[in-house]
Amino acid sequence: MNCLKELKSHYGASEGYALYRLVMEECFGLTHTDILLGKDSQISEENKVRLEEIVTRLLENEPVQYILGYTHFYGHRFNVRSGVLIPRPETELLVDKVLELVRCASGDGPSRVLDVGTGSGCIAISLALAGCKVTAMDISEDALGVALENASMYH
């Protein structure tokens, strides 16, 4: 399988290459320069099999974040998996706005925030790391498990 060609065909040239580059960097430690120099064709047979498995999942439209098992949000790494929404980059603006509002309203001590439907916990944890006292809740036990995993990485 020509993985890069398959991804470009499925996702378009730009997004296909971006996904390929992300996988090569995150899973195999290859930089953009390494890819341009053709080092991606020199990975071990074991890693070629792993790459093909990842590309197959991508071609089935599984989000790369679920395949990797994590995503980055507000400067931190958060575990994600099926059953937990992947935080979107624009959600970081929500964190900025909440921090702006609670700083304006803060009197004595840290501001208190309630995060309903916390999912991965990325919003709650980002706010807590910024000094807020946060209570997070979700009806999904799977989501709460992921949020607790993430919280334990930063506590």
PDB file of N, CA and C in Angstrom, residues 54-153:
ATOM      1  N   ILE A  54      -2.823   1.896  10.616  1.00  0.00           N
ATOM      2  CA  ILE A  54      -3.269   3.252  10.932  1.00  0.00           C
ATOM      3  C   ILE A  54      -3.953   3.876   9.723  1.00  0.00           C
ATOM      4  N   VAL A  55      -3.346   3.737   8.552  1.00  0.00           N
ATOM      5  CA  VAL A  55      -3.912   4.317   7.333  1.00  0.00           C
ATOM      6  C   VAL A  55      -5.254   3.670   7.009  1.00  0.00           C
ATOM      7  N   THR A  56      -5.379   2.382   7.203  1.00  0.00           N
ATOM      8  CA  THR A  56      -6.662   1.711   6.982  1.00  0.00           C
ATOM      9  C   THR A  56      -7.745   2.325   7.861  1.00  0.00           C
ATOM     10  N   ARG A  57      -7.418   2.577   9.115  1.00  0.00           N
ATOM     11  CA  ARG A  57      -8.379   3.196  10.027  1.00  0.00           C
ATOM     12  C   ARG A  57      -8.714   4.616   9.576  1.00  0.00           C
ATOM     13  N   LEU A  58      -7.715   5.355   9.107  1.00  0.00           N
ATOM     14  CA  LEU A  58      -7.967   6.701   8.604  1.00  0.00           C
ATOM     15  C   LEU A  58      -8.855   6.664   7.364  1.00  0.00           C
ATOM     16  N   LEU A  59      -8.637   5.688   6.498  1.00  0.00           N
ATOM     17  CA  LEU A  59      -9.449   5.558   5.287  1.00  0.00           C
ATOM     18  C   LEU A  59     -10.885   5.174   5.607  1.00  0.00           C
ATOM     19  N   GLU A  60     -11.094   4.628   6.801  1.00  0.00           N
ATOM     20  CA  GLU A  60     -12.451   4.323   7.283  1.00  0.00           C
ATOM     21  C   GLU A  60     -13.036   5.515   8.037  1.00  0.00           C
ATOM     22  N   ASN A  61     -12.360   6.654   7.930  1.00  0.00           N
ATOM     23  CA  ASN A  61     -12.782   7.929   8.520  1.00  0.00           C
ATOM     24  C   ASN A  61     -12.767   7.958  10.048  1.00  0.00           C
ATOM     25  N   GLU A  62     -11.940   7.132  10.650  1.00  0.00           N
ATOM     26  CA  GLU A  62     -11.753   7.210  12.097  1.00  0.00           C
ATOM     27  C   GLU A  62     -10.858   8.412  12.380  1.00  0.00           C
ATOM     28  N   PRO A  63     -11.237   9.251  13.332  1.00  0.00           N
ATOM     29  CA  PRO A  63     -10.405  10.429  13.624  1.00  0.00           C
ATOM     30  C   PRO A  63      -8.996  10.047  14.072  1.00  0.00           C
ATOM     31  N   VAL A  64      -8.023  10.789  13.578  1.00  0.00           N
ATOM     32  CA  VAL A  64      -6.626  10.502  13.900  1.00  0.00           C
ATOM     33  C   VAL A  64      -6.392  10.591  15.408  1.00  0.00           C
ATOM     34  N   GLN A  65      -7.140  11.457  16.091  1.00  0.00           N
ATOM     35  CA  GLN A  65      -6.970  11.591  17.537  1.00  0.00           C
ATOM     36  C   GLN A  65      -7.343  10.298  18.264  1.00  0.00           C
ATOM     37  N   TYR A  66      -8.384   9.618  17.796  1.00  0.00           N
ATOM     38  CA  TYR A  66      -8.756   8.335  18.402  1.00  0.00           C
ATOM     39  C   TYR A  66      -7.685   7.277  18.114  1.00  0.00           C
ATOM     40  N   ILE A  67      -7.122   7.328  16.924  1.00  0.00           N
ATOM     41  CA  ILE A  67      -6.079   6.367  16.564  1.00  0.00           C
ATOM     42  C   ILE A  67      -4.841   6.590  17.425  1.00  0.00           C
ATOM     43  N   LEU A  68      -4.447   7.847  17.593  1.00  0.00           N
ATOM     44  CA  LEU A  68      -3.282   8.168  18.420  1.00  0.00           C
ATOM     45  C   LEU A  68      -3.583   7.953  19.903  1.00  0.00           C
ATOM     46  N   GLY A  69      -4.853   8.174  20.285  1.00  0.00           N
ATOM     47  CA  GLY A  69      -5.251   8.038  21.680  1.00  0.00           C
ATOM     48  C   GLY A  69      -5.141   9.333  22.463  1.00  0.00           C
ATOM     49  N   TYR A  70      -4.809  10.419  21.786  1.00  0.00           N
ATOM     50  CA  TYR A  70      -4.683  11.707  22.471  1.00  0.00           C
ATOM     51  C   TYR A  70      -4.808  12.844  21.468  1.00  0.00           C
ATOM     52  N   THR A  71      -4.965  14.027  22.031  1.00  0.00           N
ATOM     53  CA  THR A  71      -4.955  15.253  21.251  1.00  0.00           C
ATOM     54  C   THR A  71      -4.346  16.345  22.114  1.00  0.00           C
ATOM     55  N   HIS A  72      -4.045  17.460  21.511  1.00  0.00           N
ATOM     56  CA  HIS A  72      -3.506  18.598  22.252  1.00  0.00           C
ATOM     57  C   HIS A  72      -4.596  19.655  22.373  1.00  0.00           C
ATOM     58  N   PHE A  73      -4.675  20.250  23.555  1.00  0.00           N
ATOM     59  CA  PHE A  73      -5.668  21.273  23.816  1.00  0.00           C
ATOM     60  C   PHE A  73      -5.101  22.258  24.822  1.00  0.00           C
ATOM     61  N   TYR A  74      -5.128  23.500  24.494  1.00  0.00           N
ATOM     62  CA  TYR A  74      -4.711  24.576  25.380  1.00  0.00           C
ATOM     63  C   TYR A  74      -3.299  24.345  25.936  1.00  0.00           C
ATOM     64  N   GLY A  75      -2.446  23.830  25.078  1.00  0.00           N
ATOM     65  CA  GLY A  75      -1.053  23.623  25.453  1.00  0.00           C
ATOM     66  C   GLY A  75      -0.775  22.347  26.227  1.00  0.00           C
ATOM     67  N   HIS A  76      -1.772  21.495  26.347  1.00  0.00           N
ATOM     68  CA  HIS A  76      -1.601  20.255  27.112  1.00  0.00           C
ATOM     69  C   HIS A  76      -2.058  19.065  26.270  1.00  0.00           C
ATOM     70  N   ARG A  77      -1.598  17.920  26.657  1.00  0.00           N
ATOM     71  CA  ARG A  77      -1.979  16.680  25.973  1.00  0.00           C
ATOM     72  C   ARG A  77      -3.087  16.003  26.772  1.00  0.00           C
ATOM     73  N   PHE A  78      -4.142  15.599  26.067  1.00  0.00           N
ATOM     74  CA  PHE A  78      -5.278  14.942  26.701  1.00  0.00           C
ATOM     75  C   PHE A  78      -5.588  13.627  26.000  1.00  0.00           C
ATOM     76  N   ASN A  79      -5.838  12.590  26.794  1.00  0.00           N
ATOM     77  CA  ASN A  79      -6.265  11.316  26.242  1.00  0.00           C
ATOM     78  C   ASN A  79      -7.672  11.460  25.697  1.00  0.00           C
ATOM     79  N   VAL A  80      -7.934  10.843  24.566  1.00  0.00           N
ATOM     80  CA  VAL A  80      -9.278  10.766  23.992  1.00  0.00           C
ATOM     81  C   VAL A  80      -9.455   9.373  23.405  1.00  0.00           C
ATOM     82  N   ARG A  81     -10.687   8.958  23.345  1.00  0.00           N
ATOM     83  CA  ARG A  81     -11.010   7.698  22.673  1.00  0.00           C
ATOM     84  C   ARG A  81     -12.483   7.728  22.301  1.00  0.00           C
ATOM     85  N   SER A  82     -12.894   6.754  21.535  1.00  0.00           N
ATOM     86  CA  SER A  82     -14.282   6.672  21.101  1.00  0.00           C
ATOM     87  C   SER A  82     -15.197   6.806  22.309  1.00  0.00           C
ATOM     88  N   GLY A  83     -16.264   7.552  22.155  1.00  0.00           N
ATOM     89  CA  GLY A  83     -17.185   7.778  23.257  1.00  0.00           C
ATOM     90  C   GLY A  83     -16.933   9.096  23.964  1.00  0.00           C
ATOM     91  N   VAL A  84     -15.837   9.775  23.611  1.00  0.00           N
ATOM     92  CA  VAL A  84     -15.514  11.078  24.178  1.00  0.00           C
ATOM     93  C   VAL A  84     -15.255  12.017  22.999  1.00  0.00           C
ATOM     94  N   LEU A  85     -15.930  13.143  23.007  1.00  0.00           N
ATOM     95  CA  LEU A  85     -15.727  14.086  21.910  1.00  0.00           C
ATOM     96  C   LEU A  85     -14.289  14.596  21.885  1.00  0.00           C
ATOM     97  N   ILE A  86     -13.796  14.815  20.697  1.00  0.00           N
ATOM     98  CA  ILE A  86     -12.458  15.380  20.510  1.00  0.00           C
ATOM     99  C   ILE A  86     -12.579  16.893  20.651  1.00  0.00           C
ATOM    100  N   PRO A  87     -11.809  17.499  21.548  1.00  0.00           N
ATOM    101  CA  PRO A  87     -11.913  18.952  21.691  1.00  0.00           C
ATOM    102  C   PRO A  87     -11.480  19.661  20.409  1.00  0.00           C
ATOM    103  N   ARG A  88     -12.258  20.653  20.039  1.00  0.00           N
ATOM    104  CA  ARG A  88     -11.974  21.414  18.831  1.00  0.00           C
ATOM    105  C   ARG A  88     -11.090  22.611  19.170  1.00  0.00           C
ATOM    106  N   PRO A  89     -10.250  23.026  18.248  1.00  0.00           N
ATOM    107  CA  PRO A  89      -9.357  24.159  18.520  1.00  0.00           C
ATOM    108  C   PRO A  89     -10.103  25.420  18.964  1.00  0.00           C
ATOM    109  N   GLU A  90     -11.279  25.669  18.363  1.00  0.00           N
ATOM    110  CA  GLU A  90     -11.998  26.882  18.743  1.00  0.00           C
ATOM    111  C   GLU A  90     -12.549  26.821  20.171  1.00  0.00           C
ATOM    112  N   THR A  91     -12.588  25.631  20.762  1.00  0.00           N
ATOM    113  CA  THR A  91     -13.022  25.513  22.152  1.00  0.00           C
ATOM    114  C   THR A  91     -12.000  26.167  23.084  1.00  0.00           C
ATOM    115  N   GLU A  92     -10.772  26.295  22.634  1.00  0.00           N
ATOM    116  CA  GLU A  92      -9.771  27.010  23.426  1.00  0.00           C
ATOM    117  C   GLU A  92     -10.197  28.464  23.645  1.00  0.00           C
ATOM    118  N   LEU A  93     -10.935  29.016  22.682  1.00  0.00           N
ATOM    119  CA  LEU A  93     -11.454  30.376  22.837  1.00  0.00           C
ATOM    120  C   LEU A  93     -12.444  30.455  23.992  1.00  0.00           C
ATOM    121  N   LEU A  94     -13.204  29.375  24.193  1.00  0.00           N
ATOM    122  CA  LEU A  94     -14.128  29.310  25.325  1.00  0.00           C
ATOM    123  C   LEU A  94     -13.360  29.372  26.643  1.00  0.00           C
ATOM    124  N   VAL A  95     -12.265  28.631  26.725  1.00  0.00           N
ATOM    125  CA  VAL A  95     -11.440  28.660  27.934  1.00  0.00           C
ATOM    126  C   VAL A  95     -10.909  30.074  28.158  1.00  0.00           C
ATOM    127  N   ASP A  96     -10.424  30.715  27.098  1.00  0.00           N
ATOM    128  CA  ASP A  96      -9.946  32.095  27.215  1.00  0.00           C
ATOM    129  C   ASP A  96     -11.046  33.019  27.731  1.00  0.00           C
ATOM    130  N   LYS A  97     -12.249  32.872  27.180  1.00  0.00           N
ATOM    131  CA  LYS A  97     -13.368  33.737  27.571  1.00  0.00           C
ATOM    132  C   LYS A  97     -13.757  33.493  29.027  1.00  0.00           C
ATOM    133  N   VAL A  98     -13.824  32.228  29.443  1.00  0.00           N
ATOM    134  CA  VAL A  98     -14.155  31.919  30.837  1.00  0.00           C
ATOM    135  C   VAL A  98     -13.107  32.533  31.757  1.00  0.00           C
ATOM    136  N   LEU A  99     -11.847  32.375  31.418  1.00  0.00           N
ATOM    137  CA  LEU A  99     -10.787  32.954  32.257  1.00  0.00           C
ATOM    138  C   LEU A  99     -10.886  34.470  32.317  1.00  0.00           C
ATOM    139  N   GLU A 100     -11.225  35.070  31.197  1.00  0.00           N
ATOM    140  CA  GLU A 100     -11.409  36.522  31.171  1.00  0.00           C
ATOM    141  C   GLU A 100     -12.571  36.929  32.085  1.00  0.00           C
ATOM    142  N   LEU A 101     -13.674  36.206  32.006  1.00  0.00           N
ATOM    143  CA  LEU A 101     -14.852  36.539  32.810  1.00  0.00           C
ATOM    144  C   LEU A 101     -14.636  36.292  34.301  1.00  0.00           C
ATOM    145  N   VAL A 102     -14.009  35.169  34.639  1.00  0.00           N
ATOM    146  CA  VAL A 102     -13.845  34.873  36.071  1.00  0.00           C
ATOM    147  C   VAL A 102     -12.799  35.781  36.696  1.00  0.00           C
ATOM    148  N   ARG A 103     -11.843  36.217  35.918  1.00  0.00           N
ATOM    149  CA  ARG A 103     -10.854  37.164  36.462  1.00  0.00           C
ATOM    150  C   ARG A 103     -11.509  38.512  36.735  1.00  0.00           C
ATOM    151  N   CYS A 104     -12.456  38.893  35.861  1.00  0.00           N
ATOM    152  CA  CYS A 104     -13.163  40.161  36.058  1.00  0.00           C
ATOM    153  C   CYS A 104     -14.063  40.091  37.286  1.00  0.00           C
ATOM    154  N   ALA A 105     -14.631  38.921  37.539  1.00  0.00           N
ATOM    155  CA  ALA A 105     -15.580  38.761  38.637  1.00  0.00           C
ATOM    156  C   ALA A 105     -14.910  38.327  39.937  1.00  0.00           C
ATOM    157  N   SER A 106     -13.636  37.980  39.867  1.00  0.00           N
ATOM    158  CA  SER A 106     -13.007  37.398  41.056  1.00  0.00           C
ATOM    159  C   SER A 106     -12.823  38.434  42.150  1.00  0.00           C
ATOM    160  N   GLY A 107     -13.127  37.976  43.325  1.00  0.00           N
ATOM    161  CA  GLY A 107     -12.900  38.787  44.515  1.00  0.00           C
ATOM    162  C   GLY A 107     -11.838  38.082  45.318  1.00  0.00           C
ATOM    163  N   ASP A 108     -12.254  37.506  46.409  1.00  0.00           N
ATOM    164  CA  ASP A 108     -11.331  36.760  47.258  1.00  0.00           C
ATOM    165  C   ASP A 108     -11.270  35.305  46.804  1.00  0.00           C
ATOM    166  N   GLY A 109     -10.081  34.793  46.620  1.00  0.00           N
ATOM    167  CA  GLY A 109      -9.887  33.385  46.303  1.00  0.00           C
ATOM    168  C   GLY A 109     -10.178  33.070  44.845  1.00  0.00           C
ATOM    169  N   PRO A 110      -9.938  31.808  44.479  1.00  0.00           N
ATOM    170  CA  PRO A 110     -10.125  31.402  43.084  1.00  0.00           C
ATOM    171  C   PRO A 110     -11.606  31.331  42.711  1.00  0.00           C
ATOM    172  N   SER A 111     -11.890  31.578  41.454  1.00  0.00           N
ATOM    173  CA  SER A 111     -13.254  31.478  40.941  1.00  0.00           C
ATOM    174  C   SER A 111     -13.672  30.025  40.858  1.00  0.00           C
ATOM    175  N   ARG A 112     -14.963  29.812  41.037  1.00  0.00           N
ATOM    176  CA  ARG A 112     -15.519  28.466  40.960  1.00  0.00           C
ATOM    177  C   ARG A 112     -16.242  28.315  39.622  1.00  0.00           C
ATOM    178  N   VAL A 113     -16.010  27.179  38.968  1.00  0.00           N
ATOM    179  CA  VAL A 113     -16.584  26.913  37.654  1.00  0.00           C
ATOM    180  C   VAL A 113     -17.182  25.513  37.666  1.00  0.00           C
ATOM    181  N   LEU A 114     -18.345  25.363  37.025  1.00  0.00           N
ATOM    182  CA  LEU A 114     -18.985  24.067  36.855  1.00  0.00           C
ATOM    183  C   LEU A 114     -18.920  23.697  35.385  1.00  0.00           C
ATOM    184  N   ASP A 115     -18.353  22.533  35.076  1.00  0.00           N
ATOM    185  CA  ASP A 115     -18.258  22.033  33.701  1.00  0.00           C
ATOM    186  C   ASP A 115     -19.211  20.854  33.573  1.00  0.00           C
ATOM    187  N   VAL A 116     -20.361  21.083  32.938  1.00  0.00           N
ATOM    188  CA  VAL A 116     -21.367  20.040  32.752  1.00  0.00           C
ATOM    189  C   VAL A 116     -21.143  19.406  31.388  1.00  0.00           C
ATOM    190  N   GLY A 117     -21.030  18.071  31.362  1.00  0.00           N
ATOM    191  CA  GLY A 117     -20.724  17.363  30.118  1.00  0.00           C
ATOM    192  C   GLY A 117     -19.245  17.467  29.817  1.00  0.00           C
ATOM    193  N   THR A 118     -18.443  17.160  30.806  1.00  0.00           N
ATOM    194  CA  THR A 118     -17.001  17.420  30.733  1.00  0.00           C
ATOM    195  C   THR A 118     -16.267  16.617  29.668  1.00  0.00           C
ATOM    196  N   GLY A 119     -16.782  15.471  29.289  1.00  0.00           N
ATOM    197  CA  GLY A 119     -16.102  14.666  28.265  1.00  0.00           C
ATOM    198  C   GLY A 119     -14.707  14.270  28.700  1.00  0.00           C
ATOM    199  N   SER A 120     -13.712  14.671  27.927  1.00  0.00           N
ATOM    200  CA  SER A 120     -12.318  14.337  28.245  1.00  0.00           C
ATOM    201  C   SER A 120     -11.793  15.134  29.433  1.00  0.00           C
ATOM    202  N   GLY A 121     -12.537  16.168  29.831  1.00  0.00           N
ATOM    203  CA  GLY A 121     -12.096  17.015  30.935  1.00  0.00           C
ATOM    204  C   GLY A 121     -11.174  18.138  30.505  1.00  0.00           C
ATOM    205  N   CYS A 122     -10.982  18.321  29.208  1.00  0.00           N
ATOM    206  CA  CYS A 122      -9.992  19.292  28.737  1.00  0.00           C
ATOM    207  C   CYS A 122     -10.315  20.717  29.179  1.00  0.00           C
ATOM    208  N   ILE A 123     -11.590  21.099  29.161  1.00  0.00           N
ATOM    209  CA  ILE A 123     -11.948  22.452  29.582  1.00  0.00           C
ATOM    210  C   ILE A 123     -11.733  22.592  31.085  1.00  0.00           C
ATOM    211  N   ALA A 124     -12.277  21.652  31.847  1.00  0.00           N
ATOM    212  CA  ALA A 124     -12.173  21.707  33.306  1.00  0.00           C
ATOM    213  C   ALA A 124     -10.718  21.706  33.762  1.00  0.00           C
ATOM    214  N   ILE A 125      -9.923  20.848  33.187  1.00  0.00           N
ATOM    215  CA  ILE A 125      -8.521  20.734  33.592  1.00  0.00           C
ATOM    216  C   ILE A 125      -7.744  21.992  33.200  1.00  0.00           C
ATOM    217  N   SER A 126      -8.007  22.506  32.012  1.00  0.00           N
ATOM    218  CA  SER A 126      -7.328  23.734  31.576  1.00  0.00           C
ATOM    219  C   SER A 126      -7.672  24.898  32.502  1.00  0.00           C
ATOM    220  N   LEU A 127      -8.936  24.988  32.907  1.00  0.00           N
ATOM    221  CA  LEU A 127      -9.342  26.043  33.834  1.00  0.00           C
ATOM    222  C   LEU A 127      -8.715  25.830  35.213  1.00  0.00           C
ATOM    223  N   ALA A 128      -8.673  24.580  35.656  1.00  0.00           N
ATOM    224  CA  ALA A 128      -8.060  24.284  36.966  1.00  0.00           C
ATOM    225  C   ALA A 128      -6.575  24.621  36.946  1.00  0.00           C
ATOM    226  N   LEU A 129      -5.910  24.311  35.851  1.00  0.00           N
ATOM    227  CA  LEU A 129      -4.484  24.620  35.751  1.00  0.00           C
ATOM    228  C   LEU A 129      -4.235  26.129  35.747  1.00  0.00           C
ATOM    229  N   ALA A 130      -5.263  26.889  35.344  1.00  0.00           N
ATOM    230  CA  ALA A 130      -5.156  28.349  35.348  1.00  0.00           C
ATOM    231  C   ALA A 130      -5.562  28.947  36.699  1.00  0.00           C
ATOM    232  N   GLY A 131      -5.924  28.086  37.653  1.00  0.00           N
ATOM    233  CA  GLY A 131      -6.204  28.567  39.003  1.00  0.00           C
ATOM    234  C   GLY A 131      -7.651  28.573  39.431  1.00  0.00           C
ATOM    235  N   CYS A 132      -8.551  28.134  38.575  1.00  0.00           N
ATOM    236  CA  CYS A 132      -9.962  28.068  38.962  1.00  0.00           C
ATOM    237  C   CYS A 132     -10.227  26.814  39.794  1.00  0.00           C
ATOM    238  N   LYS A 133     -11.245  26.890  40.629  1.00  0.00           N
ATOM    239  CA  LYS A 133     -11.733  25.704  41.331  1.00  0.00           C
ATOM    240  C   LYS A 133     -12.863  25.165  40.458  1.00  0.00           C
ATOM    241  N   VAL A 134     -12.704  23.947  39.970  1.00  0.00           N
ATOM    242  CA  VAL A 134     -13.621  23.414  38.972  1.00  0.00           C
ATOM    243  C   VAL A 134     -14.292  22.150  39.480  1.00  0.00           C
ATOM    244  N   THR A 135     -15.584  22.066  39.255  1.00  0.00           N
ATOM    245  CA  THR A 135     -16.338  20.830  39.442  1.00  0.00           C
ATOM    246  C   THR A 135     -16.750  20.379  38.049  1.00  0.00           C
ATOM    247  N   ALA A 136     -16.456  19.141  37.710  1.00  0.00           N
ATOM    248  CA  ALA A 136     -16.777  18.610  36.384  1.00  0.00           C
ATOM    249  C   ALA A 136     -17.701  17.416  36.537  1.00  0.00           C
ATOM    250  N   MET A 137     -18.675  17.322  35.636  1.00  0.00           N
ATOM    251  CA  MET A 137     -19.596  16.187  35.688  1.00  0.00           C
ATOM    252  C   MET A 137     -19.956  15.748  34.272  1.00  0.00           C
ATOM    253  N   ASP A 138     -20.372  14.493  34.183  1.00  0.00           N
ATOM    254  CA  ASP A 138     -20.804  13.929  32.911  1.00  0.00           C
ATOM    255  C   ASP A 138     -21.685  12.734  33.223  1.00  0.00           C
ATOM    256  N   ILE A 139     -22.642  12.428  32.352  1.00  0.00           N
ATOM    257  CA  ILE A 139     -23.485  11.257  32.577  1.00  0.00           C
ATOM    258  C   ILE A 139     -22.832   9.976  32.060  1.00  0.00           C
ATOM    259  N   SER A 140     -21.791  10.128  31.251  1.00  0.00           N
ATOM    260  CA  SER A 140     -21.102   8.978  30.679  1.00  0.00           C
ATOM    261  C   SER A 140     -19.972   8.517  31.597  1.00  0.00           C
ATOM    262  N   GLU A 141     -20.074   7.268  32.021  1.00  0.00           N
ATOM    263  CA  GLU A 141     -18.987   6.723  32.844  1.00  0.00           C
ATOM    264  C   GLU A 141     -17.690   6.618  32.057  1.00  0.00           C
ATOM    265  N   ASP A 142     -17.790   6.318  30.766  1.00  0.00           N
ATOM    266  CA  ASP A 142     -16.585   6.273  29.920  1.00  0.00           C
ATOM    267  C   ASP A 142     -15.909   7.630  29.887  1.00  0.00           C
ATOM    268  N   ALA A 143     -16.714   8.680  29.708  1.00  0.00           N
ATOM    269  CA  ALA A 143     -16.152  10.032  29.670  1.00  0.00           C
ATOM    270  C   ALA A 143     -15.513  10.385  31.006  1.00  0.00           C
ATOM    271  N   LEU A 144     -16.180  10.060  32.095  1.00  0.00           N
ATOM    272  CA  LEU A 144     -15.615  10.352  33.412  1.00  0.00           C
ATOM    273  C   LEU A 144     -14.300   9.613  33.624  1.00  0.00           C
ATOM    274  N   GLY A 145     -14.219   8.392  33.112  1.00  0.00           N
ATOM    275  CA  GLY A 145     -12.963   7.640  33.211  1.00  0.00           C
ATOM    276  C   GLY A 145     -11.837   8.331  32.476  1.00  0.00           C
ATOM    277  N   VAL A 146     -12.120   8.829  31.270  1.00  0.00           N
ATOM    278  CA  VAL A 146     -11.108   9.539  30.489  1.00  0.00           C
ATOM    279  C   VAL A 146     -10.737  10.847  31.191  1.00  0.00           C
ATOM    280  N   ALA A 147     -11.745  11.559  31.705  1.00  0.00           N
ATOM    281  CA  ALA A 147     -11.479  12.821  32.401  1.00  0.00           C
ATOM    282  C   ALA A 147     -10.600  12.582  33.638  1.00  0.00           C
ATOM    283  N   LEU A 148     -10.868  11.509  34.359  1.00  0.00           N
ATOM    284  CA  LEU A 148     -10.052  11.194  35.534  1.00  0.00           C
ATOM    285  C   LEU A 148      -8.616  10.834  35.134  1.00  0.00           C
ATOM    286  N   GLU A 149      -8.463  10.093  34.038  1.00  0.00           N
ATOM    287  CA  GLU A 149      -7.111   9.783  33.529  1.00  0.00           C
ATOM    288  C   GLU A 149      -6.363  11.073  33.234  1.00  0.00           C
ATOM    289  N   ASN A 150      -7.053  11.980  32.548  1.00  0.00           N
ATOM    290  CA  ASN A 150      -6.430  13.243  32.173  1.00  0.00           C
ATOM    291  C   ASN A 150      -6.111  14.088  33.402  1.00  0.00           C
ATOM    292  N   ALA A 151      -7.035  14.131  34.340  1.00  0.00           N
ATOM    293  CA  ALA A 151      -6.811  14.918  35.554  1.00  0.00           C
ATOM    294  C   ALA A 151      -5.605  14.376  36.324  1.00  0.00           C
ATOM    295  N   SER A 152      -5.459  13.063  36.356  1.00  0.00           N
ATOM    296  CA  SER A 152      -4.333  12.465  37.107  1.00  0.00           C
ATOM    297  C   SER A 152      -2.991  12.816  36.476  1.00  0.00           C
ATOM    298  N   MET A 153      -2.973  13.128  35.181  1.00  0.00           N
ATOM    299  CA  MET A 153      -1.710  13.516  34.544  1.00  0.00           C
ATOM    300  C   MET A 153      -1.260  14.902  34.986  1.00  0.00           C
TER     301      MET A 153
END
